[in-house]
Amino acid sequence: MAREPFPQLEKFRADLERCTKCGFCMSSCPIYQEERLESSVARGKIMLIRELLAGNLSLSNGMADKLNRCTLCRTCAQNCPAQTEVPAVITAARADKVAKKGLSFPYSFIFRWLLPRRRLFGRTVRLFSWLERLLFPRASGTLRHLPFFLTALGKGRHIPQVAPEFLRESVPEVSPPPQGVPVRYTVGYFSGCMTDFVFPGLGKKIISFLNRQGVTVILPESQGCCGAPVFLGAGDLATGRRLADANARAFEGLDYVITDCATCASAMKDYPRFLADTKEREESYRSFAMKIRDITEFLVDIMKLPPEAFRASPEFHGKTVTWHEPCHLGRYLGVKEQPRRILKALKDIKYVEMPEADRCCGMAGTFSIHFYELSRKIAAKKVAAITATGADIVVTGCPGCQVQLADSLALQGSNTRVMHIMELLE
Amino acid sequence: MIEKPIIDELCRIAGRENVLTAKEELTAYSYDATNLWRHLPDAVVLPHTSEEVARILRLASEKRIPLTPRGGGTNVSGGSIPVRGGIVLVTTRMNRIIEVNRTNLSATVEPGVVLQDFQAALAREGLFFPPDPQSFAGCTMGGVVAENSGGPSCLKYGVTKQYVLGLEVVTADGRILKLGGVTPKNRTGYELMMLFVGSEGTLGVITKINLRVLPAPKASQTIVAVFGDVATAGETVTDIIASSILPAKVEFVDNWTFDKFRGLLPDSSLKRAQGILLIQVDGLPETVAAEAKEVVRLCQRRASEVRVAQDKAEADRYWQARKAHFSDISSRAPTIVNEDVCVPREHIAEFIRLSQERARYYDVPLSFAGHVGDGNFHPVVLTDSRNREHYTRAVKCVEEIIDIALSLGGVLSGEHGIGLEKQRFLKKAMDPAAIELMKKIKDVLDPHHILNPGKIWED
Ligand SMILES: Cc1cc2nc3c(=O)[nH]c(=O)nc-3n(C[C@H](O)[C@H](O)[C@H](O)COP(=O)(O)OP(=O)(O)OC[C@H]3O[C@@H](n4cnc5c(N)ncnc54)[C@H](O)[C@@H]3O)c2cc1C
């Protein structure tokens, strides 16, 4: 078999060679825990990719399937004594695959055409939400990640309730603090697709909270999708660059870009690593990445708000609350303490830590569409952990996780509510 | 190649989703944690029950298909490599913890349970299983028994064989044998069960395991000591053992793998040092305090720096660094030759000095690490198998290090087993009559030699 070029994988050859097959990645891999196959886990995937590069394996459908069976939760990399950055290797492999084989429909259509066109995307979402009401029973309140909206339909699954009014239709581009509150900071707000189309209430809450703390919030009209499902999930780097360029430009001249979605934040911080193909892009992506802060990180580390600044909304007083740590927040951005500090500061709720709060919920964008059953099994473990705390509310820092948690809790008949941590606040 | 009718039969036995034949799936079962051994199986099967295992073995025996049992595939002796092709029987889907019994201090598990998951289940009951191979995040209980594994804690608590109370084993002809029981004492007939402990998958497939477990120690204390010279670290180990204190663990790493200790110990003391001892004492809080004090005193005689971990978090950081040793040393050279000799503890320092002398003679880098408390060393020679000349010297050096260990009254393998990696040394490490007897036992239990063929002794 002739050796084929794998330009993206070549960038991560050092990582590929670093793995010593010690097996420390095994017991904590959420996929391995379900499938119990050597090819589920980082060690196995690394070996398959090495064989691919050596020309002993080809990019068959079976091989593609193996590459896709990963939530990129990064638990393996965290446990790896050789510091093999496995998720980067998998992402690179997916990118090389797309470059060779292309994307399949409907991903090709959604990623290449629809996602980069924010307005049209919004309208399509609305059209489908209308269709959804025609086709599916309502009420159950189960949700799926939006960028996969169209494919999700095909699988006959419950679809998110799309908001009647999107965030950017309902707030101005610049929101200053109320009269009499001096301006301490001016920040850009990157609202991901989920907040924009499904959870606009969360976006409004964040803006008004920040305003009251003396922060002017700018919500640039020209921002788009972060690109996570496109370049990280599906390996489509070309479209990823179009999105990245637009976002970097949208926030030029601002010191901080805050996000409420850990996946968006970490994807945008990954622009330099995966998407920079020229010097200019490298520089622009780097300076953009440096500005990005998760909302809790911004409040705790940058603004250094005292505990008294955080109060739970009266409707949640007396409730027991637990925290689900998104993979992208904890293991990618290293934001672990900040949300917990906020929760501990809330006097009128009871905060309990769930077992393995940092364990992947199994959402992982495209993954949960390709492997819905597997994703549900992973989520079932999370549901068990949440249930064990007896919490009335589980809060998190990623709307993607929120969707998955709501779906899985509802499926198991639980009454626990799922919210973004910022929705708890007054 | 296995013909299609046999694959179909495997599917009928275990279910289609538990039989793998695609090239990428087979590739994932062609290796273990060793460096150079690779071989593709023709099929992989993942049974769920003992009955399925029995039917698979009957089929393999009938059709004379080689069959290699595999757990986590973390062994470092080539033990789970299907060198003759055929079927790899993977136990990872037989992973139920059947019982943890606090009153009886016993537990029953299926072979595919990962050691770390087993430990977590025991910890919830205030119990523990002492053998602690450092591969606990991937190795399975079947593999642990089949390799008779040990680990740091074996200094005080012994190796796996001291904890096996009963086994269910499927022999090559598909018979399901129940051996031993769940009581700590059992004097009924020959100790047949022990034949399968450490059998490296060559005599039968272990399908159920009854284990003795212990109450978890109430307290523990970790002491780190830094030494300017490897052999004086060895002398300190001998001192500690002779002092009538029995620490749970005494581990050693040399300056090849100090990287992981950077940030934990001051750079200034690491710079001059050649070896680190990591010691843990455990038991009741009062005894732990007294023993830790005595260990510190003994270390201070020769160490340049001695520290007592102030809390569990600090202790965990040291043990994490120790756990990373294998991966760290493996990444230091294209090829590593990793040995596993065990020497009587009075000769630890002598063994180190003589080995270092050989490494100088052959001019190859030699790193030491291991469970020195029980005299079990992992001397590693760093080389590159593509560089024939260097590799030949490395292999020669390793052979002589083994000779040194044997001449001091030691053994060829303390815990990793023989597999493929060490079979060429077996003749000099074992009484020829004993090798003959092993082969006869093999003939009785596996007359067609289908189980893990090509392992332990050279044909
Ligand atoms: C980083 C690292 C550290 C290690 N540290 C230690 C250590 O401290 N101490 C130690 O003793 N070892 C150690 N090992 C070696 C290895 O992990 C152990 O031998 C472990 O017990 C193997 O378990 P496994 O499930 O991975 O077995 P495998 O590698 O899958 O198999 C090992 C052998 O057992 C046989 N086998 C497996 N399951 C069964 C079964 N159900 N029935 C019959 N035969 C079976 C296989 O055929 C093979 O011959 C280490 C390895 C690594 C990579």
PDB file of N, CA and C in Angstrom, chain B residues 194-260:
ATOM      1  N   MET B 194      -3.285 -23.168  42.227  1.00  0.00           N
ATOM      2  CA  MET B 194      -2.037 -22.421  42.121  1.00  0.00           C
ATOM      3  C   MET B 194      -1.345 -22.622  40.761  1.00  0.00           C
ATOM      4  N   LEU B 195      -1.681 -23.732  40.111  1.00  0.00           N
ATOM      5  CA  LEU B 195      -1.109 -23.969  38.775  1.00  0.00           C
ATOM      6  C   LEU B 195      -1.480 -22.843  37.822  1.00  0.00           C
ATOM      7  N   PHE B 196      -2.662 -22.296  38.028  1.00  0.00           N
ATOM      8  CA  PHE B 196      -3.163 -21.288  37.085  1.00  0.00           C
ATOM      9  C   PHE B 196      -2.726 -19.870  37.459  1.00  0.00           C
ATOM     10  N   VAL B 197      -2.292 -19.727  38.719  1.00  0.00           N
ATOM     11  CA  VAL B 197      -1.793 -18.413  39.144  1.00  0.00           C
ATOM     12  C   VAL B 197      -0.394 -18.254  38.547  1.00  0.00           C
ATOM     13  N   GLY B 198      -0.226 -17.281  37.702  1.00  0.00           N
ATOM     14  CA  GLY B 198       1.066 -17.101  37.047  1.00  0.00           C
ATOM     15  C   GLY B 198       1.245 -17.975  35.814  1.00  0.00           C
ATOM     16  N   SER B 199       0.168 -18.562  35.304  1.00  0.00           N
ATOM     17  CA  SER B 199       0.304 -19.482  34.165  1.00  0.00           C
ATOM     18  C   SER B 199       0.348 -18.758  32.821  1.00  0.00           C
ATOM     19  N   GLU B 200       0.192 -17.450  32.830  1.00  0.00           N
ATOM     20  CA  GLU B 200       0.328 -16.627  31.622  1.00  0.00           C
ATOM     21  C   GLU B 200      -0.565 -17.096  30.469  1.00  0.00           C
ATOM     22  N   GLY B 201      -1.750 -17.544  30.810  1.00  0.00           N
ATOM     23  CA  GLY B 201      -2.706 -17.909  29.771  1.00  0.00           C
ATOM     24  C   GLY B 201      -2.366 -19.165  29.010  1.00  0.00           C
ATOM     25  N   THR B 202      -1.453 -19.986  29.524  1.00  0.00           N
ATOM     26  CA  THR B 202      -1.035 -21.171  28.773  1.00  0.00           C
ATOM     27  C   THR B 202      -1.750 -22.442  29.210  1.00  0.00           C
ATOM     28  N   LEU B 203      -2.492 -22.391  30.335  1.00  0.00           N
ATOM     29  CA  LEU B 203      -3.106 -23.624  30.841  1.00  0.00           C
ATOM     30  C   LEU B 203      -4.626 -23.595  30.834  1.00  0.00           C
ATOM     31  N   GLY B 204      -5.194 -22.427  30.823  1.00  0.00           N
ATOM     32  CA  GLY B 204      -6.647 -22.334  30.864  1.00  0.00           C
ATOM     33  C   GLY B 204      -7.032 -20.865  30.898  1.00  0.00           C
ATOM     34  N   VAL B 205      -8.334 -20.630  30.714  1.00  0.00           N
ATOM     35  CA  VAL B 205      -8.823 -19.253  30.795  1.00  0.00           C
ATOM     36  C   VAL B 205      -9.521 -19.075  32.136  1.00  0.00           C
ATOM     37  N   ILE B 206      -9.051 -18.109  32.902  1.00  0.00           N
ATOM     38  CA  ILE B 206      -9.627 -17.838  34.219  1.00  0.00           C
ATOM     39  C   ILE B 206     -10.924 -17.065  34.012  1.00  0.00           C
ATOM     40  N   THR B 207     -12.028 -17.587  34.545  1.00  0.00           N
ATOM     41  CA  THR B 207     -13.315 -16.936  34.288  1.00  0.00           C
ATOM     42  C   THR B 207     -13.979 -16.385  35.550  1.00  0.00           C
ATOM     43  N   LYS B 208     -13.480 -16.768  36.701  1.00  0.00           N
ATOM     44  CA  LYS B 208     -14.023 -16.193  37.943  1.00  0.00           C
ATOM     45  C   LYS B 208     -12.929 -16.282  39.005  1.00  0.00           C
ATOM     46  N   ILE B 209     -12.889 -15.289  39.883  1.00  0.00           N
ATOM     47  CA  ILE B 209     -11.799 -15.233  40.856  1.00  0.00           C
ATOM     48  C   ILE B 209     -12.352 -14.878  42.229  1.00  0.00           C
ATOM     49  N   ASN B 210     -12.050 -15.735  43.221  1.00  0.00           N
ATOM     50  CA  ASN B 210     -12.367 -15.372  44.607  1.00  0.00           C
ATOM     51  C   ASN B 210     -11.090 -14.886  45.265  1.00  0.00           C
ATOM     52  N   LEU B 211     -11.150 -13.719  45.876  1.00  0.00           N
ATOM     53  CA  LEU B 211      -9.947 -13.134  46.446  1.00  0.00           C
ATOM     54  C   LEU B 211     -10.107 -12.827  47.919  1.00  0.00           C
ATOM     55  N   ARG B 212      -9.013 -12.965  48.629  1.00  0.00           N
ATOM     56  CA  ARG B 212      -8.948 -12.496  49.998  1.00  0.00           C
ATOM     57  C   ARG B 212      -8.691 -10.994  49.930  1.00  0.00           C
ATOM     58  N   VAL B 213      -9.397 -10.218  50.734  1.00  0.00           N
ATOM     59  CA  VAL B 213      -9.129  -8.778  50.779  1.00  0.00           C
ATOM     60  C   VAL B 213      -8.894  -8.393  52.238  1.00  0.00           C
ATOM     61  N   LEU B 214      -8.334  -7.224  52.454  1.00  0.00           N
ATOM     62  CA  LEU B 214      -7.980  -6.810  53.811  1.00  0.00           C
ATOM     63  C   LEU B 214      -8.675  -5.506  54.175  1.00  0.00           C
ATOM     64  N   PRO B 215      -8.826  -5.274  55.488  1.00  0.00           N
ATOM     65  CA  PRO B 215      -9.312  -3.950  55.893  1.00  0.00           C
ATOM     66  C   PRO B 215      -8.261  -2.909  55.491  1.00  0.00           C
ATOM     67  N   ALA B 216      -8.706  -1.794  54.964  1.00  0.00           N
ATOM     68  CA  ALA B 216      -7.750  -0.770  54.541  1.00  0.00           C
ATOM     69  C   ALA B 216      -7.036  -0.205  55.765  1.00  0.00           C
ATOM     70  N   PRO B 217      -5.724   0.033  55.669  1.00  0.00           N
ATOM     71  CA  PRO B 217      -4.993   0.603  56.808  1.00  0.00           C
ATOM     72  C   PRO B 217      -5.592   1.955  57.218  1.00  0.00           C
ATOM     73  N   LYS B 218      -5.584   2.238  58.494  1.00  0.00           N
ATOM     74  CA  LYS B 218      -6.209   3.463  59.007  1.00  0.00           C
ATOM     75  C   LYS B 218      -5.366   4.700  58.674  1.00  0.00           C
ATOM     76  N   ALA B 219      -4.063   4.514  58.625  1.00  0.00           N
ATOM     77  CA  ALA B 219      -3.196   5.682  58.403  1.00  0.00           C
ATOM     78  C   ALA B 219      -1.998   5.270  57.572  1.00  0.00           C
ATOM     79  N   SER B 220      -1.382   6.251  56.936  1.00  0.00           N
ATOM     80  CA  SER B 220      -0.125   5.970  56.232  1.00  0.00           C
ATOM     81  C   SER B 220       0.707   7.247  56.180  1.00  0.00           C
ATOM     82  N   GLN B 221       1.975   7.061  55.922  1.00  0.00           N
ATOM     83  CA  GLN B 221       2.897   8.193  55.895  1.00  0.00           C
ATOM     84  C   GLN B 221       3.921   7.937  54.796  1.00  0.00           C
ATOM     85  N   THR B 222       4.198   8.962  54.013  1.00  0.00           N
ATOM     86  CA  THR B 222       5.167   8.790  52.926  1.00  0.00           C
ATOM     87  C   THR B 222       6.439   9.585  53.216  1.00  0.00           C
ATOM     88  N   ILE B 223       7.555   8.925  53.021  1.00  0.00           N
ATOM     89  CA  ILE B 223       8.858   9.558  53.260  1.00  0.00           C
ATOM     90  C   ILE B 223       9.646   9.519  51.945  1.00  0.00           C
ATOM     91  N   VAL B 224      10.268  10.632  51.591  1.00  0.00           N
ATOM     92  CA  VAL B 224      11.105  10.682  50.394  1.00  0.00           C
ATOM     93  C   VAL B 224      12.539  10.941  50.835  1.00  0.00           C
ATOM     94  N   ALA B 225      13.460  10.180  50.307  1.00  0.00           N
ATOM     95  CA  ALA B 225      14.868  10.410  50.635  1.00  0.00           C
ATOM     96  C   ALA B 225      15.674  10.479  49.349  1.00  0.00           C
ATOM     97  N   VAL B 226      16.572  11.461  49.301  1.00  0.00           N
ATOM     98  CA  VAL B 226      17.361  11.706  48.097  1.00  0.00           C
ATOM     99  C   VAL B 226      18.810  11.299  48.366  1.00  0.00           C
ATOM    100  N   PHE B 227      19.402  10.553  47.407  1.00  0.00           N
ATOM    101  CA  PHE B 227      20.749  10.023  47.627  1.00  0.00           C
ATOM    102  C   PHE B 227      21.718  10.464  46.526  1.00  0.00           C
ATOM    103  N   GLY B 228      22.984  10.678  46.943  1.00  0.00           N
ATOM    104  CA  GLY B 228      24.001  11.116  45.996  1.00  0.00           C
ATOM    105  C   GLY B 228      24.516   9.969  45.157  1.00  0.00           C
ATOM    106  N   ASP B 229      24.153   8.750  45.531  1.00  0.00           N
ATOM    107  CA  ASP B 229      24.725   7.601  44.837  1.00  0.00           C
ATOM    108  C   ASP B 229      23.734   6.436  44.937  1.00  0.00           C
ATOM    109  N   VAL B 230      23.578   5.718  43.851  1.00  0.00           N
ATOM    110  CA  VAL B 230      22.548   4.681  43.761  1.00  0.00           C
ATOM    111  C   VAL B 230      22.760   3.580  44.799  1.00  0.00           C
ATOM    112  N   ALA B 231      24.014   3.165  44.935  1.00  0.00           N
ATOM    113  CA  ALA B 231      24.268   2.031  45.819  1.00  0.00           C
ATOM    114  C   ALA B 231      24.004   2.367  47.284  1.00  0.00           C
ATOM    115  N   THR B 232      24.283   3.623  47.703  1.00  0.00           N
ATOM    116  CA  THR B 232      23.985   3.956  49.111  1.00  0.00           C
ATOM    117  C   THR B 232      22.485   3.946  49.365  1.00  0.00           C
ATOM    118  N   ALA B 233      21.724   4.266  48.349  1.00  0.00           N
ATOM    119  CA  ALA B 233      20.275   4.128  48.493  1.00  0.00           C
ATOM    120  C   ALA B 233      19.959   2.664  48.765  1.00  0.00           C
ATOM    121  N   GLY B 234      20.625   1.773  48.022  1.00  0.00           N
ATOM    122  CA  GLY B 234      20.435   0.336  48.211  1.00  0.00           C
ATOM    123  C   GLY B 234      20.807  -0.092  49.622  1.00  0.00           C
ATOM    124  N   GLU B 235      21.911   0.456  50.142  1.00  0.00           N
ATOM    125  CA  GLU B 235      22.321   0.107  51.512  1.00  0.00           C
ATOM    126  C   GLU B 235      21.279   0.560  52.533  1.00  0.00           C
ATOM    127  N   THR B 236      20.691   1.703  52.264  1.00  0.00           N
ATOM    128  CA  THR B 236      19.646   2.203  53.172  1.00  0.00           C
ATOM    129  C   THR B 236      18.448   1.254  53.199  1.00  0.00           C
ATOM    130  N   VAL B 237      18.103   0.714  52.033  1.00  0.00           N
ATOM    131  CA  VAL B 237      16.999  -0.246  51.988  1.00  0.00           C
ATOM    132  C   VAL B 237      17.325  -1.442  52.874  1.00  0.00           C
ATOM    133  N   THR B 238      18.542  -1.954  52.726  1.00  0.00           N
ATOM    134  CA  THR B 238      18.949  -3.093  53.542  1.00  0.00           C
ATOM    135  C   THR B 238      18.855  -2.732  55.037  1.00  0.00           C
ATOM    136  N   ASP B 239      19.288  -1.527  55.396  1.00  0.00           N
ATOM    137  CA  ASP B 239      19.195  -1.066  56.803  1.00  0.00           C
ATOM    138  C   ASP B 239      17.753  -1.079  57.297  1.00  0.00           C
ATOM    139  N   ILE B 240      16.871  -0.549  56.466  1.00  0.00           N
ATOM    140  CA  ILE B 240      15.468  -0.436  56.900  1.00  0.00           C
ATOM    141  C   ILE B 240      14.877  -1.819  57.127  1.00  0.00           C
ATOM    142  N   ILE B 241      15.110  -2.717  56.151  1.00  0.00           N
ATOM    143  CA  ILE B 241      14.550  -4.061  56.282  1.00  0.00           C
ATOM    144  C   ILE B 241      15.122  -4.752  57.520  1.00  0.00           C
ATOM    145  N   ALA B 242      16.413  -4.525  57.785  1.00  0.00           N
ATOM    146  CA  ALA B 242      17.052  -5.196  58.923  1.00  0.00           C
ATOM    147  C   ALA B 242      16.619  -4.601  60.258  1.00  0.00           C
ATOM    148  N   SER B 243      15.983  -3.438  60.227  1.00  0.00           N
ATOM    149  CA  SER B 243      15.639  -2.759  61.483  1.00  0.00           C
ATOM    150  C   SER B 243      14.335  -3.255  62.089  1.00  0.00           C
ATOM    151  N   SER B 244      13.746  -4.297  61.472  1.00  0.00           N
ATOM    152  CA  SER B 244      12.479  -4.863  61.960  1.00  0.00           C
ATOM    153  C   SER B 244      11.281  -3.970  61.708  1.00  0.00           C
ATOM    154  N   ILE B 245      11.457  -2.937  60.899  1.00  0.00           N
ATOM    155  CA  ILE B 245      10.274  -2.179  60.470  1.00  0.00           C
ATOM    156  C   ILE B 245       9.897  -2.751  59.120  1.00  0.00           C
ATOM    157  N   LEU B 246       8.619  -2.958  58.907  1.00  0.00           N
ATOM    158  CA  LEU B 246       8.214  -3.446  57.607  1.00  0.00           C
ATOM    159  C   LEU B 246       7.333  -2.398  56.924  1.00  0.00           C
ATOM    160  N   PRO B 247       7.964  -1.508  56.146  1.00  0.00           N
ATOM    161  CA  PRO B 247       7.148  -0.522  55.431  1.00  0.00           C
ATOM    162  C   PRO B 247       6.255  -1.237  54.431  1.00  0.00           C
ATOM    163  N   ALA B 248       5.150  -0.582  54.040  1.00  0.00           N
ATOM    164  CA  ALA B 248       4.294  -1.154  53.011  1.00  0.00           C
ATOM    165  C   ALA B 248       5.026  -1.116  51.677  1.00  0.00           C
ATOM    166  N   LYS B 249       5.727  -0.020  51.428  1.00  0.00           N
ATOM    167  CA  LYS B 249       6.394   0.136  50.135  1.00  0.00           C
ATOM    168  C   LYS B 249       7.772   0.772  50.314  1.00  0.00           C
ATOM    169  N   VAL B 250       8.739   0.277  49.576  1.00  0.00           N
ATOM    170  CA  VAL B 250      10.011   0.980  49.432  1.00  0.00           C
ATOM    171  C   VAL B 250      10.355   0.967  47.952  1.00  0.00           C
ATOM    172  N   GLU B 251      10.242   2.104  47.324  1.00  0.00           N
ATOM    173  CA  GLU B 251      10.421   2.200  45.873  1.00  0.00           C
ATOM    174  C   GLU B 251      11.640   3.045  45.549  1.00  0.00           C
ATOM    175  N   PHE B 252      12.219   2.761  44.393  1.00  0.00           N
ATOM    176  CA  PHE B 252      13.421   3.474  44.002  1.00  0.00           C
ATOM    177  C   PHE B 252      13.316   3.964  42.563  1.00  0.00           C
ATOM    178  N   VAL B 253      13.754   5.200  42.318  1.00  0.00           N
ATOM    179  CA  VAL B 253      13.966   5.648  40.937  1.00  0.00           C
ATOM    180  C   VAL B 253      15.316   6.351  40.863  1.00  0.00           C
ATOM    181  N   ASP B 254      15.958   6.270  39.709  1.00  0.00           N
ATOM    182  CA  ASP B 254      17.242   6.958  39.585  1.00  0.00           C
ATOM    183  C   ASP B 254      17.091   8.226  38.752  1.00  0.00           C
ATOM    184  N   ASN B 255      18.213   8.901  38.548  1.00  0.00           N
ATOM    185  CA  ASN B 255      18.117  10.259  37.994  1.00  0.00           C
ATOM    186  C   ASN B 255      17.706  10.313  36.526  1.00  0.00           C
ATOM    187  N   TRP B 256      17.529   9.165  35.880  1.00  0.00           N
ATOM    188  CA  TRP B 256      16.972   9.170  34.532  1.00  0.00           C
ATOM    189  C   TRP B 256      15.537   9.678  34.536  1.00  0.00           C
ATOM    190  N   THR B 257      14.866   9.439  35.622  1.00  0.00           N
ATOM    191  CA  THR B 257      13.440   9.807  35.640  1.00  0.00           C
ATOM    192  C   THR B 257      13.129  10.801  36.754  1.00  0.00           C
ATOM    193  N   PHE B 258      14.093  11.656  37.061  1.00  0.00           N
ATOM    194  CA  PHE B 258      13.849  12.702  38.065  1.00  0.00           C
ATOM    195  C   PHE B 258      12.874  13.773  37.574  1.00  0.00           C
ATOM    196  N   ASP B 259      12.741  13.863  36.261  1.00  0.00           N
ATOM    197  CA  ASP B 259      11.896  14.927  35.713  1.00  0.00           C
ATOM    198  C   ASP B 259      10.563  15.047  36.430  1.00  0.00           C
ATOM    199  N   LYS B 260       9.970  13.876  36.701  1.00  0.00           N
ATOM    200  CA  LYS B 260       8.641  13.880  37.306  1.00  0.00           C
ATOM    201  C   LYS B 260       8.678  14.400  38.738  1.00  0.00           C
TER     202      LYS B 260
END
